[in-house]
PDB file of C-alpha atoms in Angstrom:
ATOM      1  CA  MET A   1      97.335  66.952  70.927  1.00 28.00           C
ATOM      2  CA  LEU A   2      97.647  69.106  73.861  1.00 36.00           C
ATOM      3  CA  CYS A   3     100.817  66.642  74.715  1.00 40.00           C
ATOM      4  CA  ALA A   4     101.744  65.935  71.805  1.00 44.00           C
ATOM      5  CA  ALA A   5     105.115  65.460  71.966  1.00 49.00           C
ATOM      6  CA  TYR A   6     106.948  68.725  70.398  1.00 48.00           C
ATOM      7  CA  GLU A   7     109.583  69.072  67.269  1.00 54.00           C
ATOM      8  CA  GLY A   8     111.605  71.987  66.703  1.00 61.00           C
ATOM      9  CA  PRO A   9     112.969  74.784  68.182  1.00 71.00           C
ATOM     10  CA  PRO A  10     111.475  74.918  71.996  1.00 81.00           C
ATOM     11  CA  PRO A  11     107.605  76.973  71.846  1.00 90.00           C
ATOM     12  CA  ASP A  12     107.482  80.143  74.755  1.00 94.00           C
ATOM     13  CA  THR A  13     105.603  78.941  77.273  1.00 96.00           C
ATOM     14  CA  VAL A  14     102.933  80.496  80.170  1.00 97.00           C
ATOM     15  CA  SER A  15     104.067  79.857  83.471  1.00 98.00           C
ATOM     16  CA  PHE A  16     101.614  79.829  86.515  1.00 98.00           C
ATOM     17  CA  ALA A  17     102.750  79.932  90.497  1.00 99.00           C
ATOM     18  CA  MET A  18     102.274  79.579  93.687  1.00 99.00           C
ATOM     19  CA  GLY A  19     103.493  79.813  97.011  1.00 98.00           C
ATOM     20  CA  ALA A  20     104.771  81.651  99.984  1.00 98.00           C
ATOM     21  CA  PHE A  21     105.745  85.228  99.271  1.00 98.00           C
ATOM     22  CA  ASP A  22     108.614  87.141 102.559  1.00 96.00           C
ATOM     23  CA  PHE A  23     108.146  82.648 103.744  1.00 94.00           C
ATOM     24  CA  TYR A  24     110.807  83.346 106.406  1.00 90.00           C
ATOM     25  CA  ARG A  25     109.418  85.336 108.071  1.00 88.00           C
ATOM     26  CA  ASP A  26     106.088  85.087 110.333  1.00 86.00           C
ATOM     27  CA  ARG A  27     105.102  88.908 109.803  1.00 87.00           C
ATOM     28  CA  HIS A  28     104.137  89.595 106.161  1.00 89.00           C
ATOM     29  CA  ARG A  29     104.687  85.860 105.242  1.00 95.00           C
ATOM     30  CA  THR A  30     101.330  84.982 102.518  1.00 97.00           C
ATOM     31  CA  TRP A  31     100.096  83.808  99.652  1.00 98.00           C
ATOM     32  CA  GLU A  32     101.417  85.076  96.045  1.00 98.00           C
ATOM     33  CA  PHE A  33     100.318  83.684  92.798  1.00 99.00           C
ATOM     34  CA  ASP A  34     102.187  84.893  90.104  1.00 98.00           C
ATOM     35  CA  PHE A  35     101.239  84.222  85.461  1.00 99.00           C
ATOM     36  CA  GLU A  36     105.112  84.632  84.014  1.00 98.00           C
ATOM     37  CA  TYR A  37     105.147  85.074  80.206  1.00 98.00           C
ATOM     38  CA  LYS A  38     109.003  83.088  78.456  1.00 96.00           C
ATOM     39  CA  PHE A  39     109.856  83.768  75.188  1.00 93.00           C
ATOM     40  CA  PHE A  40     112.432  81.045  73.795  1.00 87.00           C
ATOM     41  CA  PRO A  41     113.798  83.555  70.899  1.00 84.00           C
ATOM     42  CA  ASN A  42     115.472  82.460  67.769  1.00 74.00           C
ATOM     43  CA  TRP A  43     118.185  84.839  68.102  1.00 72.00           C
ATOM     44  CA  ILE A  44     119.456  83.766  71.716  1.00 71.00           C
ATOM     45  CA  HIS A  45     121.421  80.274  71.428  1.00 70.00           C
ATOM     46  CA  SER A  46     124.283  78.812  73.291  1.00 75.00           C
ATOM     47  CA  PRO A  47     125.562  75.443  73.060  1.00 76.00           C
ATOM     48  CA  ILE A  48     125.184  75.070  77.149  1.00 83.00           C
ATOM     49  CA  PHE A  49     121.761  77.203  78.476  1.00 88.00           C
ATOM     50  CA  GLU A  50     118.721  79.154  76.405  1.00 89.00           C
ATOM     51  CA  VAL A  51     119.180  83.013  77.559  1.00 91.00           C
ATOM     52  CA  ARG A  52     114.548  83.563  77.790  1.00 93.00           C
ATOM     53  CA  PRO A  53     113.211  86.987  78.012  1.00 96.00           C
ATOM     54  CA  VAL A  54     110.516  86.896  80.510  1.00 98.00           C
ATOM     55  CA  PHE A  55     107.436  89.150  81.492  1.00 98.00           C
ATOM     56  CA  GLY A  56     104.977  88.293  84.281  1.00 98.00           C
ATOM     57  CA  ILE A  57     102.615  89.607  87.452  1.00 99.00           C
ATOM     58  CA  MET A  58     102.986  88.915  90.519  1.00 99.00           C
ATOM     59  CA  MET A  59     100.092  89.310  93.350  1.00 98.00           C
ATOM     60  CA  THR A  60      99.910  88.317  97.206  1.00 98.00           C
ATOM     61  CA  ALA A  61      96.716  88.477  99.254  1.00 98.00           C
ATOM     62  CA  GLN A  62      97.902  91.059 100.940  1.00 97.00           C
ATOM     63  CA  GLY A  63      96.745  92.962  97.917  1.00 97.00           C
ATOM     64  CA  ALA A  64     100.792  93.962  97.613  1.00 98.00           C
ATOM     65  CA  GLY A  65     102.672  93.130  93.785  1.00 98.00           C
ATOM     66  CA  TYR A  66     105.205  93.585  90.379  1.00 99.00           C
ATOM     67  CA  LEU A  67     104.909  93.641  86.947  1.00 99.00           C
ATOM     68  CA  SER A  68     108.241  92.659  85.892  1.00 99.00           C
ATOM     69  CA  GLY A  69     110.346  92.067  82.874  1.00 99.00           C
ATOM     70  CA  GLY A  70     114.089  90.366  82.829  1.00 98.00           C
ATOM     71  CA  LEU A  71     115.814  87.429  81.459  1.00 97.00           C
ATOM     72  CA  ASP A  72     116.047  83.618  82.209  1.00 96.00           C
ATOM     73  CA  PHE A  73     119.094  81.204  81.852  1.00 95.00           C
ATOM     74  CA  ASP A  74     117.566  77.561  81.098  1.00 94.00           C
ATOM     75  CA  PHE A  75     119.790  74.593  81.970  1.00 95.00           C
ATOM     76  CA  VAL A  76     118.821  72.007  80.645  1.00 92.00           C
ATOM     77  CA  PHE A  77     120.193  68.504  81.826  1.00 93.00           C
ATOM     78  CA  ASP A  78     119.488  65.122  80.217  1.00 92.00           C
ATOM     79  CA  LYS A  79     116.952  66.235  78.426  1.00 89.00           C
ATOM     80  CA  HIS A  80     114.604  66.817  81.380  1.00 96.00           C
ATOM     81  CA  PHE A  81     115.945  68.969  84.391  1.00 97.00           C
ATOM     82  CA  VAL A  82     116.084  71.919  84.299  1.00 96.00           C
ATOM     83  CA  LEU A  83     118.278  74.527  86.851  1.00 98.00           C
ATOM     84  CA  ALA A  84     117.709  78.021  86.004  1.00 98.00           C
ATOM     85  CA  PRO A  85     118.924  81.178  86.688  1.00 99.00           C
ATOM     86  CA  GLY A  86     117.501  84.550  86.336  1.00 98.00           C
ATOM     87  CA  PHE A  87     117.144  87.740  87.053  1.00 98.00           C
ATOM     88  CA  SER A  88     113.889  90.768  86.713  1.00 99.00           C
ATOM     89  CA  ALA A  89     113.651  94.518  87.566  1.00 99.00           C
ATOM     90  CA  CYS A  90     110.306  95.245  88.890  1.00 99.00           C
ATOM     91  CA  PHE A  91     107.884  97.903  89.430  1.00 99.00           C
ATOM     92  CA  TYR A  92     105.422  96.878  93.066  1.00 98.00           C
ATOM     93  CA  TRP A  93     103.310  98.390  94.754  1.00 98.00           C
ATOM     94  CA  HIS A  94     102.410  97.136  98.875  1.00 96.00           C
ATOM     95  CA  GLY A  95      99.176  97.334  98.937  1.00 96.00           C
ATOM     96  CA  HIS A  96      97.726  96.065 102.854  1.00 96.00           C
ATOM     97  CA  GLY A  97     101.248  93.168 102.957  1.00 95.00           C
ATOM     98  CA  LYS A  98     104.785  94.288 102.910  1.00 95.00           C
ATOM     99  CA  ASN A  99     106.483  98.459 102.149  1.00 96.00           C
ATOM    100  CA  LEU A 100     109.474  97.396 100.685  1.00 97.00           C
ATOM    101  CA  GLY A 101     110.708  99.964 100.518  1.00 96.00           C
ATOM    102  CA  PHE A 102     111.180 101.561  96.518  1.00 97.00           C
ATOM    103  CA  PRO A 103     108.759 100.650  93.865  1.00 98.00           C
ATOM    104  CA  LEU A 104     111.620  99.907  91.812  1.00 98.00           C
ATOM    105  CA  GLU A 105     113.229  96.253  92.986  1.00 98.00           C
ATOM    106  CA  PHE A 106     115.403  93.472  91.318  1.00 99.00           C
ATOM    107  CA  ARG A 107     114.295  89.772  90.558  1.00 99.00           C
ATOM    108  CA  THR A 108     117.042  87.322  90.978  1.00 99.00           C
ATOM    109  CA  GLY A 109     116.121  83.490  91.957  1.00 98.00           C
ATOM    110  CA  ILE A 110     116.401  80.900  90.418  1.00 99.00           C
ATOM    111  CA  GLU A 111     114.004  77.486  89.259  1.00 98.00           C
ATOM    112  CA  VAL A 112     114.841  74.334  90.027  1.00 99.00           C
ATOM    113  CA  GLY A 113     112.324  71.684  87.172  1.00 98.00           C
ATOM    114  CA  TYR A 114     111.580  68.962  85.333  1.00 99.00           C
ATOM    115  CA  GLN A 115     110.743  69.625  81.687  1.00 96.00           C
ATOM    116  CA  PHE A 116     108.371  67.074  79.801  1.00 96.00           C
ATOM    117  CA  ASP A 117     108.789  66.269  76.674  1.00 93.00           C
ATOM    118  CA  ASP A 118     106.065  68.428  75.330  1.00 91.00           C
ATOM    119  CA  TYR A 119     108.197  70.924  77.034  1.00 92.00           C
ATOM    120  CA  ARG A 120     105.735  70.909  80.111  1.00 96.00           C
ATOM    121  CA  ARG A 121     106.934  71.819  83.714  1.00 97.00           C
ATOM    122  CA  LEU A 122     107.103  71.340  87.042  1.00 98.00           C
ATOM    123  CA  GLY A 123     109.257  72.613  89.738  1.00 99.00           C
ATOM    124  CA  LEU A 124     109.999  75.777  92.367  1.00 99.00           C
ATOM    125  CA  HIS A 125     111.121  78.829  92.421  1.00 99.00           C
ATOM    126  CA  PHE A 126     112.521  80.712  94.947  1.00 99.00           C
ATOM    127  CA  TYR A 127     113.894  84.508  94.520  1.00 99.00           C
ATOM    128  CA  HIS A 128     114.940  87.262  95.862  1.00 98.00           C
ATOM    129  CA  LEU A 129     112.930  90.892  95.939  1.00 98.00           C
ATOM    130  CA  SER A 130     115.027  93.978  96.975  1.00 98.00           C
ATOM    131  CA  ASN A 131     115.721  97.466  95.893  1.00 98.00           C
ATOM    132  CA  ALA A 132     119.631  97.467  95.309  1.00 97.00           C
ATOM    133  CA  GLY A 133     119.531 100.445  98.133  1.00 96.00           C
ATOM    134  CA  LEU A 134     117.792 102.487  96.343  1.00 96.00           C
ATOM    135  CA  GLY A 135     115.560 103.829  98.662  1.00 93.00           C
ATOM    136  CA  ASP A 136     115.569 104.532 102.581  1.00 92.00           C
ATOM    137  CA  ARG A 137     115.128 100.742 103.982  1.00 94.00           C
ATOM    138  CA  ASN A 138     116.013  97.309 101.408  1.00 95.00           C
ATOM    139  CA  PRO A 139     114.373  95.011 103.737  1.00 95.00           C
ATOM    140  CA  GLY A 140     114.152  92.465 100.629  1.00 96.00           C
ATOM    141  CA  GLU A 141     112.401  89.462 101.084  1.00 97.00           C
ATOM    142  CA  GLU A 142     112.279  85.864  99.803  1.00 98.00           C
ATOM    143  CA  SER A 143     109.666  84.037  98.660  1.00 98.00           C
ATOM    144  CA  LEU A 144     109.329  80.275  97.377  1.00 98.00           C
ATOM    145  CA  VAL A 145     106.214  79.093  94.898  1.00 99.00           C
ATOM    146  CA  PHE A 146     105.422  75.639  92.929  1.00 99.00           C
ATOM    147  CA  TYR A 147     105.001  76.469  89.229  1.00 99.00           C
ATOM    148  CA  TYR A 148     103.752  74.070  86.477  1.00 98.00           C
ATOM    149  CA  GLU A 149     104.765  75.616  82.905  1.00 97.00           C
ATOM    150  CA  ILE A 150     103.224  74.993  78.962  1.00 96.00           C
ATOM    151  CA  PRO A 151     104.062  75.521  75.781  1.00 95.00           C
ATOM    152  CA  VAL A 152     102.392  78.081  74.599  1.00 93.00           C
ATOM    153  CA  ILE A 153      99.412  76.223  70.467  1.00 76.00           C
ATOM    154  CA  SER A 154      99.065  78.664  68.818  1.00 58.00           C
ATOM    155  CA  GLY A 155      98.348  81.226  70.502  1.00 55.00           C
ATOM    156  CA  PHE A 156      97.002  80.105  73.271  1.00 57.00           C
ATOM    157  CA  PRO A 157      98.089  77.854  76.282  1.00 53.00           C
ATOM    158  CA  PHE A 158      94.955  75.274  76.403  1.00 52.00           C
ATOM    159  CA  PHE A 159      94.020  74.472  73.121  1.00 50.00           C
ATOM    160  CA  GLY A 160      94.747  73.792  69.538  1.00 47.00           C
ATOM    161  CA  SER A 161      97.294  72.065  67.147  1.00 47.00           C
ATOM    162  CA  ARG A 162     101.321  72.185  66.940  1.00 46.00           C
ATOM    163  CA  ASN A 163     100.571  71.409  62.680  1.00 44.00           C
TER     164      ASN A 163
END
């Protein structure tokens, strides 16, 4: 069943997001689309938060994008409310969009969301991209996206059972 309550350790998830790239500057503001795979490894546990390795890709409507890999730190309150700061290293290309000054960028951000009983999540993700001064210029950018995250069930996020 797709939305059954889940028993056992948290599952890996896939996240789909859409929102505004460089959202508070008019010149390069555009749509962005994100896809991420988030792991719930059994070997990283804390009574306060979960460490989640994450890999993803982002593309903008202007042809900019990145491939990323990093860590999220999930704090879940009252079983449903999620606060997840994260950090990723990104390989960035600017296409016809904003030139961030260097192909290696660092993404720092925070997700705020609601987690359903079956580990689906719905929320907002705010993040900043910066090359940390590695390039001759470092204009950075800020993104604000809405995301929907679903558990990976039997190796695919839409079909199958958890049995």
